[in-house]
Coordinates of N, CA and C in Angstrom, one line a residue:
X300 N 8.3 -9.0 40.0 CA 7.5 -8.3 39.0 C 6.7 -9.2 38.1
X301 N 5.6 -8.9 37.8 CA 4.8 -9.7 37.4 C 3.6 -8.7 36.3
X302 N 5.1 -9.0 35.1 CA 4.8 -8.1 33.8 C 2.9 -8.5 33.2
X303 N 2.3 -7.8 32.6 CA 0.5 -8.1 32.0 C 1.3 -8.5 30.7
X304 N 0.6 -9.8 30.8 CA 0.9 -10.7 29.7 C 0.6 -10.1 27.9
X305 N -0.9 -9.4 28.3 CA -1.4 -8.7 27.3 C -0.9 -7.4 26.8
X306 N 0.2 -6.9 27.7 CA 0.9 -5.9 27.2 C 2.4 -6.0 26.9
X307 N 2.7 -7.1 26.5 CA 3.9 -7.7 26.2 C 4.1 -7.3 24.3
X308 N 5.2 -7.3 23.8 CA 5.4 -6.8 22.3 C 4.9 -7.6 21.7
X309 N 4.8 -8.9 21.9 CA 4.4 -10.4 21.0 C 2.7 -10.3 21.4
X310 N 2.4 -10.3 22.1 CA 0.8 -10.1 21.9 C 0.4 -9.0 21.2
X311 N 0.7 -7.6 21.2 CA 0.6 -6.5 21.1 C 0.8 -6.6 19.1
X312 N 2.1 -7.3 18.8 CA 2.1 -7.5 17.5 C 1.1 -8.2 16.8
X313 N 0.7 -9.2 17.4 CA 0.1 -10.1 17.5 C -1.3 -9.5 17.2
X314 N -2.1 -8.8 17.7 CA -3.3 -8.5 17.6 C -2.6 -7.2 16.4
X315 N -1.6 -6.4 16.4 CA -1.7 -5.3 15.0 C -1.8 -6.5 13.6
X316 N -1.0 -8.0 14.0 CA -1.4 -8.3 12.2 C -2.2 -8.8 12.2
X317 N -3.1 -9.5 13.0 CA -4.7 -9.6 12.5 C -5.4 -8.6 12.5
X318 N -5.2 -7.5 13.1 CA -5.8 -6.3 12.3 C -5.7 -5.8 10.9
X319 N -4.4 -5.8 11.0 CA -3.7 -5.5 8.8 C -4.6 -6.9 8.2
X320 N -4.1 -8.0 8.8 CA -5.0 -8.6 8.1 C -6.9 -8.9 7.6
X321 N -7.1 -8.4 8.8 CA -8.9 -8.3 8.7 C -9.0 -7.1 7.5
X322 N -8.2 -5.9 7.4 CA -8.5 -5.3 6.8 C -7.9 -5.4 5.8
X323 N -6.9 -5.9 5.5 CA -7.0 -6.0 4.1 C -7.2 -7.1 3.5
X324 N -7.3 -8.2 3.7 CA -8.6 -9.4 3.4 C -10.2 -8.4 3.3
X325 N -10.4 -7.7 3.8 CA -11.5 -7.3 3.4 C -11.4 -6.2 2.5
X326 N -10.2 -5.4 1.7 CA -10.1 -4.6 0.5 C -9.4 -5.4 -0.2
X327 N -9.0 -6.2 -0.5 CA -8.2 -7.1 -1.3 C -9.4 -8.3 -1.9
X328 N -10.4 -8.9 -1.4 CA -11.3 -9.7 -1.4 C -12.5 -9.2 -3.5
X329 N -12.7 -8.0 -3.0 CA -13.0 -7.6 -4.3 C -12.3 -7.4 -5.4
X330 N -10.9 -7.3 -5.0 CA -9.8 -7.6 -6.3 C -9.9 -8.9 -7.1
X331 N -10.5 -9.6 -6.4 CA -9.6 -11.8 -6.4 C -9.0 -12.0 -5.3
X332 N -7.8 -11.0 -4.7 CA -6.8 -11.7 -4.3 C -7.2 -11.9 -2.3
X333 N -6.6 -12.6 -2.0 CA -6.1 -13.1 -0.4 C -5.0 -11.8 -0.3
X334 N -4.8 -11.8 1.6 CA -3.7 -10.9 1.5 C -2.1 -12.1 1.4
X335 N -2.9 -13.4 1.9 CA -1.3 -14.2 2.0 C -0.8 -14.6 0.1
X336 N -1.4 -14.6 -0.5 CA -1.7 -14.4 -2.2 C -0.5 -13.2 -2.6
X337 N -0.3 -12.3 -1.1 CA 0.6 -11.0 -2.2 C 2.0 -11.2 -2.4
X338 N 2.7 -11.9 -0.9 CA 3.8 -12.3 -1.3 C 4.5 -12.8 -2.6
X339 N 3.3 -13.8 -2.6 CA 3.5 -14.9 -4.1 C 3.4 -14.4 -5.5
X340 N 2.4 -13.3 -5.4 CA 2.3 -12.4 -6.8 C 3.6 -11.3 -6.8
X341 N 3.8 -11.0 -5.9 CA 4.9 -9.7 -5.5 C 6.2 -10.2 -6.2
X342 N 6.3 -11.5 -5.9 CA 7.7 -12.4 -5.6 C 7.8 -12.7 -7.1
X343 N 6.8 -13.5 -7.9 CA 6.6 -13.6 -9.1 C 7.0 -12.7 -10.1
X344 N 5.8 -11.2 -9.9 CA 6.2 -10.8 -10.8 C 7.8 -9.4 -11.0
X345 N 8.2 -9.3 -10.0 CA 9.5 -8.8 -9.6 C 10.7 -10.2 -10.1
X346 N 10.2 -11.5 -10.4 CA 11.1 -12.1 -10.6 C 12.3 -12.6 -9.3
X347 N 12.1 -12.6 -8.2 CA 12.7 -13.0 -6.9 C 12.3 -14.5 -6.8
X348 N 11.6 -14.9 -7.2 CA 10.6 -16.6 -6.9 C 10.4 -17.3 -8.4
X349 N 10.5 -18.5 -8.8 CA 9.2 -18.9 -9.7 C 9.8 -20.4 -9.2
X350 N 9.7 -21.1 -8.3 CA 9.5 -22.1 -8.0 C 8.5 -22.4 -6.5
X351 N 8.1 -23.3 -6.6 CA 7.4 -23.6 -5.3 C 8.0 -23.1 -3.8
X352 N 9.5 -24.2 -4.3 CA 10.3 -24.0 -3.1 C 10.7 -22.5 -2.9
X353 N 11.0 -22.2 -3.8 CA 11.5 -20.4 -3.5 C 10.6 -19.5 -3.2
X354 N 9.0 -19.7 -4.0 CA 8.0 -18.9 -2.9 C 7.9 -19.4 -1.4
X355 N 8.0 -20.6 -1.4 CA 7.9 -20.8 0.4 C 8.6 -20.1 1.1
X356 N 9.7 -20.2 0.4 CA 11.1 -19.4 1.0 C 11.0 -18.0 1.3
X357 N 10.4 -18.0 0.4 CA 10.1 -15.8 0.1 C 8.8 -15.8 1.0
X358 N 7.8 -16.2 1.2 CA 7.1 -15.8 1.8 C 7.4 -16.7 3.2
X359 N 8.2 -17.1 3.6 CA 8.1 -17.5 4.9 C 7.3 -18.7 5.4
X360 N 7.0 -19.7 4.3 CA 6.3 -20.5 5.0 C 6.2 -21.5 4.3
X361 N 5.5 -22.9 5.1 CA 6.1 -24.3 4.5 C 6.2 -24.5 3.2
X362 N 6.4 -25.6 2.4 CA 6.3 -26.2 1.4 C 4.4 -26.3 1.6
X363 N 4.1 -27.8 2.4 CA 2.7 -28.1 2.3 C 1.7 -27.1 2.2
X364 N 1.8 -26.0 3.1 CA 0.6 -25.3 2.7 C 1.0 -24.1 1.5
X365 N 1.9 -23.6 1.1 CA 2.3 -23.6 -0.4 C 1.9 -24.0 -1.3
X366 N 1.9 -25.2 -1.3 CA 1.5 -26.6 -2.6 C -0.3 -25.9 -2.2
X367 N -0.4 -25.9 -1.4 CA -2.2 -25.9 -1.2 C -2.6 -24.3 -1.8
X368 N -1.9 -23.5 -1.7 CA -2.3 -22.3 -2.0 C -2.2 -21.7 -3.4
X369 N -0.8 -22.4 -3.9 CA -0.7 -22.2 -5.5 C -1.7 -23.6 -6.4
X370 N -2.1 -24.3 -5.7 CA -3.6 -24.8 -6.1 C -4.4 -24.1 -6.3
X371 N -4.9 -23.6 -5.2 CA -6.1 -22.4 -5.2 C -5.5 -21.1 -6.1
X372 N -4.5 -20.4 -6.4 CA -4.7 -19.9 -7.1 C -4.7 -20.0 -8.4
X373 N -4.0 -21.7 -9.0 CA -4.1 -21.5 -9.9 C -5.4 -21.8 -10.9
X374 N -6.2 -22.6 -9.5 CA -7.8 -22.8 -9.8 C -8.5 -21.7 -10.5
X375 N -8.4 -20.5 -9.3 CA -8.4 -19.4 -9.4 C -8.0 -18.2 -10.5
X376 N -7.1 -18.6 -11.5 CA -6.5 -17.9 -12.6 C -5.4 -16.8 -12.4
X377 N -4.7 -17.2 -10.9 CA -4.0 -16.2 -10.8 C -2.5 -16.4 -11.2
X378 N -2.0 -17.5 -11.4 CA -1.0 -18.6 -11.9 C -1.1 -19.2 -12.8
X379 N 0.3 -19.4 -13.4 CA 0.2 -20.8 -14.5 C 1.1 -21.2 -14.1
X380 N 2.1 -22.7 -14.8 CA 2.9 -23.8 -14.1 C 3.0 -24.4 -15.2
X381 N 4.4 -23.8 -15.5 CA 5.0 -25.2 -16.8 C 6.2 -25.9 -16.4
X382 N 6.5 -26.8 -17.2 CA 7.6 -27.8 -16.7 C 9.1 -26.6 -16.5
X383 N 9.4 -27.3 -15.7 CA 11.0 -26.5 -15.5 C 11.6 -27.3 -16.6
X384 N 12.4 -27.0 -17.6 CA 13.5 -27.7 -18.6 C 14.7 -27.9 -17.7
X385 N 15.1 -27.5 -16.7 CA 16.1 -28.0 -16.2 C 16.1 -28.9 -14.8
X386 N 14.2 -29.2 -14.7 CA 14.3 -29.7 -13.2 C 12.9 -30.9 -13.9
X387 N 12.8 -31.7 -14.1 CA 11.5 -32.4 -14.4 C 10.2 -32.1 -13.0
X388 N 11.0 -32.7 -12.0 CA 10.3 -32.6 -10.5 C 9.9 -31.5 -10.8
X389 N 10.3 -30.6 -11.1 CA 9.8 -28.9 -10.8 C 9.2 -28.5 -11.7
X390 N 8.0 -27.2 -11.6 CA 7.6 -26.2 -12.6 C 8.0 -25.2 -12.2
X391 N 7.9 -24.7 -13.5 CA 7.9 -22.8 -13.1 C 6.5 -22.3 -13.0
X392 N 6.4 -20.9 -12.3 CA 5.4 -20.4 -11.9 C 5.2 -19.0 -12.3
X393 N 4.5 -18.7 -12.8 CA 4.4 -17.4 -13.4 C 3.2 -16.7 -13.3
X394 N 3.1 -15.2 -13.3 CA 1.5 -14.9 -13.1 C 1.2 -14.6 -14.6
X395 N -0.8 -14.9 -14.1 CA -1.7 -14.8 -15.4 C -1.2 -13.3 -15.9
X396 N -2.1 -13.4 -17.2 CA -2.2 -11.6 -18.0 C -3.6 -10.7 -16.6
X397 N -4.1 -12.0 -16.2 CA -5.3 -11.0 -15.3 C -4.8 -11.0 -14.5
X398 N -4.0 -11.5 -13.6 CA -3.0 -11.2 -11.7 C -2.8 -10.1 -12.2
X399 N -1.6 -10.0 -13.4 CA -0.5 -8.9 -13.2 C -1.2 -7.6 -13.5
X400 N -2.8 -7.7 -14.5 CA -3.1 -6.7 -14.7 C -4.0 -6.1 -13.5
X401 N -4.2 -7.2 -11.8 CA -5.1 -6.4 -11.0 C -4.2 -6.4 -9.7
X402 N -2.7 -6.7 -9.9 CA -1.6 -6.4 -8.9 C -1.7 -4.8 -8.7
X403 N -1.4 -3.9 -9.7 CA -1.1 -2.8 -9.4 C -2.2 -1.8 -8.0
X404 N -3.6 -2.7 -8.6 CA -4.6 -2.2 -7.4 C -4.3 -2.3 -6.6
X405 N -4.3 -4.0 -6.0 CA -4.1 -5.0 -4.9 C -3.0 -4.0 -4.2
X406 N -1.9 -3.8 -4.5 CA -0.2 -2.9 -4.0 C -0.8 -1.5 -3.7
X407 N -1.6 -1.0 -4.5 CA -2.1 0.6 -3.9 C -3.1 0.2 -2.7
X408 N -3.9 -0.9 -2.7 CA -5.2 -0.7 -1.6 C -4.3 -1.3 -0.2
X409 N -3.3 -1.8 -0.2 CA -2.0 -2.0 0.6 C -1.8 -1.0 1.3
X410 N -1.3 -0.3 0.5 CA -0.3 1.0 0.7 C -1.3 1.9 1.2
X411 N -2.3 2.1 0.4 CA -3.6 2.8 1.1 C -4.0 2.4 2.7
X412 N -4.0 1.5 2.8 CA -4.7 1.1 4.2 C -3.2 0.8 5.6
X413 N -2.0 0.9 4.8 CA -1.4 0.8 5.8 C -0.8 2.6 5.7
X414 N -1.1 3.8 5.1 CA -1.2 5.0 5.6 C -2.5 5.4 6.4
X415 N -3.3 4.9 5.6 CA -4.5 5.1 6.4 C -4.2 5.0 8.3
X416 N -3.6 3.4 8.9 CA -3.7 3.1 10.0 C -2.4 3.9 10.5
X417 N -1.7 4.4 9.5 CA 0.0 4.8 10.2 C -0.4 6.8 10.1
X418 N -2.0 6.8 10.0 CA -2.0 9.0 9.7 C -1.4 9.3 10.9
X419 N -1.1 9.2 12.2 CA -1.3 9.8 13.3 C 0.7 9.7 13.3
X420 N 1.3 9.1 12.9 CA 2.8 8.6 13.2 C 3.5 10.1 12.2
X421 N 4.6 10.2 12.6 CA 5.5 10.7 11.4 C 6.3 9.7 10.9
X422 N 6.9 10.2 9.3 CA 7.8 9.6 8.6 C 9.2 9.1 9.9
X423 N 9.0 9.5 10.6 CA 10.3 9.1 11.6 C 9.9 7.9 11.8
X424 N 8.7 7.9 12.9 CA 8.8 6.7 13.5 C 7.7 5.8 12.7
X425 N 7.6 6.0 11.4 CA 7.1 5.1 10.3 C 9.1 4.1 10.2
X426 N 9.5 4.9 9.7 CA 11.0 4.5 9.3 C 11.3 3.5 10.6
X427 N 10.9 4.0 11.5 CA 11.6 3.3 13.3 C 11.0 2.3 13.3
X428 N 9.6 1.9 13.4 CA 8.6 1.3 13.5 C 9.6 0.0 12.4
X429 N 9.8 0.5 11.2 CA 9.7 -0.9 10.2 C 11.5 -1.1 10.6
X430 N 12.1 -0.3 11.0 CA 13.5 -0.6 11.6 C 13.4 -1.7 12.5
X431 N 12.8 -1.0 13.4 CA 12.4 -2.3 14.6 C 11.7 -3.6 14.4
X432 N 10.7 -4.1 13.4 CA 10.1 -5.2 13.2 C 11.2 -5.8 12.5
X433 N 11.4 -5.5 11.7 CA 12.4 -5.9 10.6 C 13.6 -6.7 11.6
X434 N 14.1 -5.5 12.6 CA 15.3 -6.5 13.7 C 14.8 -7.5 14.1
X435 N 13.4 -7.2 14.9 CA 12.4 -8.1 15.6 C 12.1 -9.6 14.7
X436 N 11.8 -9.1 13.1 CA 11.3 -11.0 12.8 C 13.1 -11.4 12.3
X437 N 14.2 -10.6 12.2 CA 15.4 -11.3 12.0 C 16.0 -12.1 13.5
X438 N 15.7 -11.4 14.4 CA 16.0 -12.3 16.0 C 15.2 -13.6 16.3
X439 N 13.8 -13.5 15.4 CA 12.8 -14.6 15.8 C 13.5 -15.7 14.4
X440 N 13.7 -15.4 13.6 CA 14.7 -16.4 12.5 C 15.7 -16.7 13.1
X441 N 16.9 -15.9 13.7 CA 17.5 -16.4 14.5 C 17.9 -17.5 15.3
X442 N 16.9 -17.3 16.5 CA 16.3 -18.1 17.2 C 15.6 -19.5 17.2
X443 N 14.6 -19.8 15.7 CA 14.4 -20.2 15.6 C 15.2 -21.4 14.3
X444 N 15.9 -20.3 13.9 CA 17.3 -21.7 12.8 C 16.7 -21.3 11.4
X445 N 15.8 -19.8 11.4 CA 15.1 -19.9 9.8 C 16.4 -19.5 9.2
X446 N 16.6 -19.2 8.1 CA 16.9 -18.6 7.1 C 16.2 -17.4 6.4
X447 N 16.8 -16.2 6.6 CA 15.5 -15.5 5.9 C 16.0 -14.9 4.5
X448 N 15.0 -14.3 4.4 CA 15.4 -14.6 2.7 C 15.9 -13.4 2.3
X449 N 16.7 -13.5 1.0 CA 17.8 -12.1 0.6 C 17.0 -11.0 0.8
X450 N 16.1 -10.6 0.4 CA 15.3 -9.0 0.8 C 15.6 -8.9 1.9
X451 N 14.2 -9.8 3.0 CA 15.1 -9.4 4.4 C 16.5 -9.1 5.0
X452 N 17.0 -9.8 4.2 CA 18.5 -9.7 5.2 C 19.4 -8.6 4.6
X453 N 19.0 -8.2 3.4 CA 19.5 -6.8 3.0 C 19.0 -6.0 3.9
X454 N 17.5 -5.3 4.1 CA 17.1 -4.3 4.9 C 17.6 -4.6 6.6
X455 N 17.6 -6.2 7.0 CA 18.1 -5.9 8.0 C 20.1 -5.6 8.4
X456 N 20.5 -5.7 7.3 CA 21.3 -5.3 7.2 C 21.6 -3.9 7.0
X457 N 20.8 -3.2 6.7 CA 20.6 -1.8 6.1 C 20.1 -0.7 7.5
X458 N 19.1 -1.4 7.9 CA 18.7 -0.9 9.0 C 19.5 -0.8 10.5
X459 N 20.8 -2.0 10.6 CA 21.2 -2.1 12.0 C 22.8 -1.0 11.9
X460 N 22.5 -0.6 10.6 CA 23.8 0.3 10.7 C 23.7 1.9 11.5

């Protein structure tokens, strides 16, 4: 058997999140923000993150391009960064008075555009759908030695029951 490569789950995912992302890079764009920008404001202002290393952690991804992005935002006015008192090496990170006041948008044009793409599903297999990814990127952490981070591992915890 000689399965079509292009209809395999990992491709198939693969083209749905540069889709979420084309489109919401392109409703998010007129806010300020990036869509990879939301984890880091999400994480912030919920209080789950305020160090470098703990957004990397929370959003899934390196240190180095981290360092490069909370540059750019904080260029950008969407961050501040003061000394940590208990770590010199480190700052804390906190969002501006203008992030937090154009987050609430940014989280509805989200939520808008990911009902938008999900009208045709029911609330079942909305629920199924995020059941299944959710196992899906905990097997690829797995596999790959990540660690994922307490949110995730709550819901996937929540979900495999």
């Amino acid at each position: 058997m000689n399965p079509d490569v292009l209809s395999t789950p990992g491709h198939l995912i693969s083209l749905a999140a540069r889709g979420f992302a084309r489109l919401s890079e392109a409703r998010l764009k007129p806010l300020g923000f990036g869509v990879g920008h939301l984890p880091v404001l999400v994480a912030l202002r919920d209080g789950r993150a305020s160090t470098q290393r703990d957004l990397a952690r929370f959003a899934r991804t390196e240190q180095p391009p981290m360092a490069q992005m909370l540059a750019r935002m904080e260029r950008d006015g969407l961050i501040e960064r003061t000394p940590d008192p208990n770590d010199r090496r480190s700052s804390r990170i906190t969002l501006t008075g203008s992030a937090e006041a154009r987050l609430p948008d940014a989280v509805a044009t989200l939520l808008q555009g990911n009902h938008e793409v999900l009208c045709d599903f029911t609330d079942e297999e909305v629920g199924q759908l995020v059941a299944l990814l959710t196992r899906l990127i905990a097997n690829l952490d797995r596999i790959a030695g990540v660690e994922a981070p307490p949110d995730l591992r709550r819901e996937t915890d929540q979900t495999t029951r």
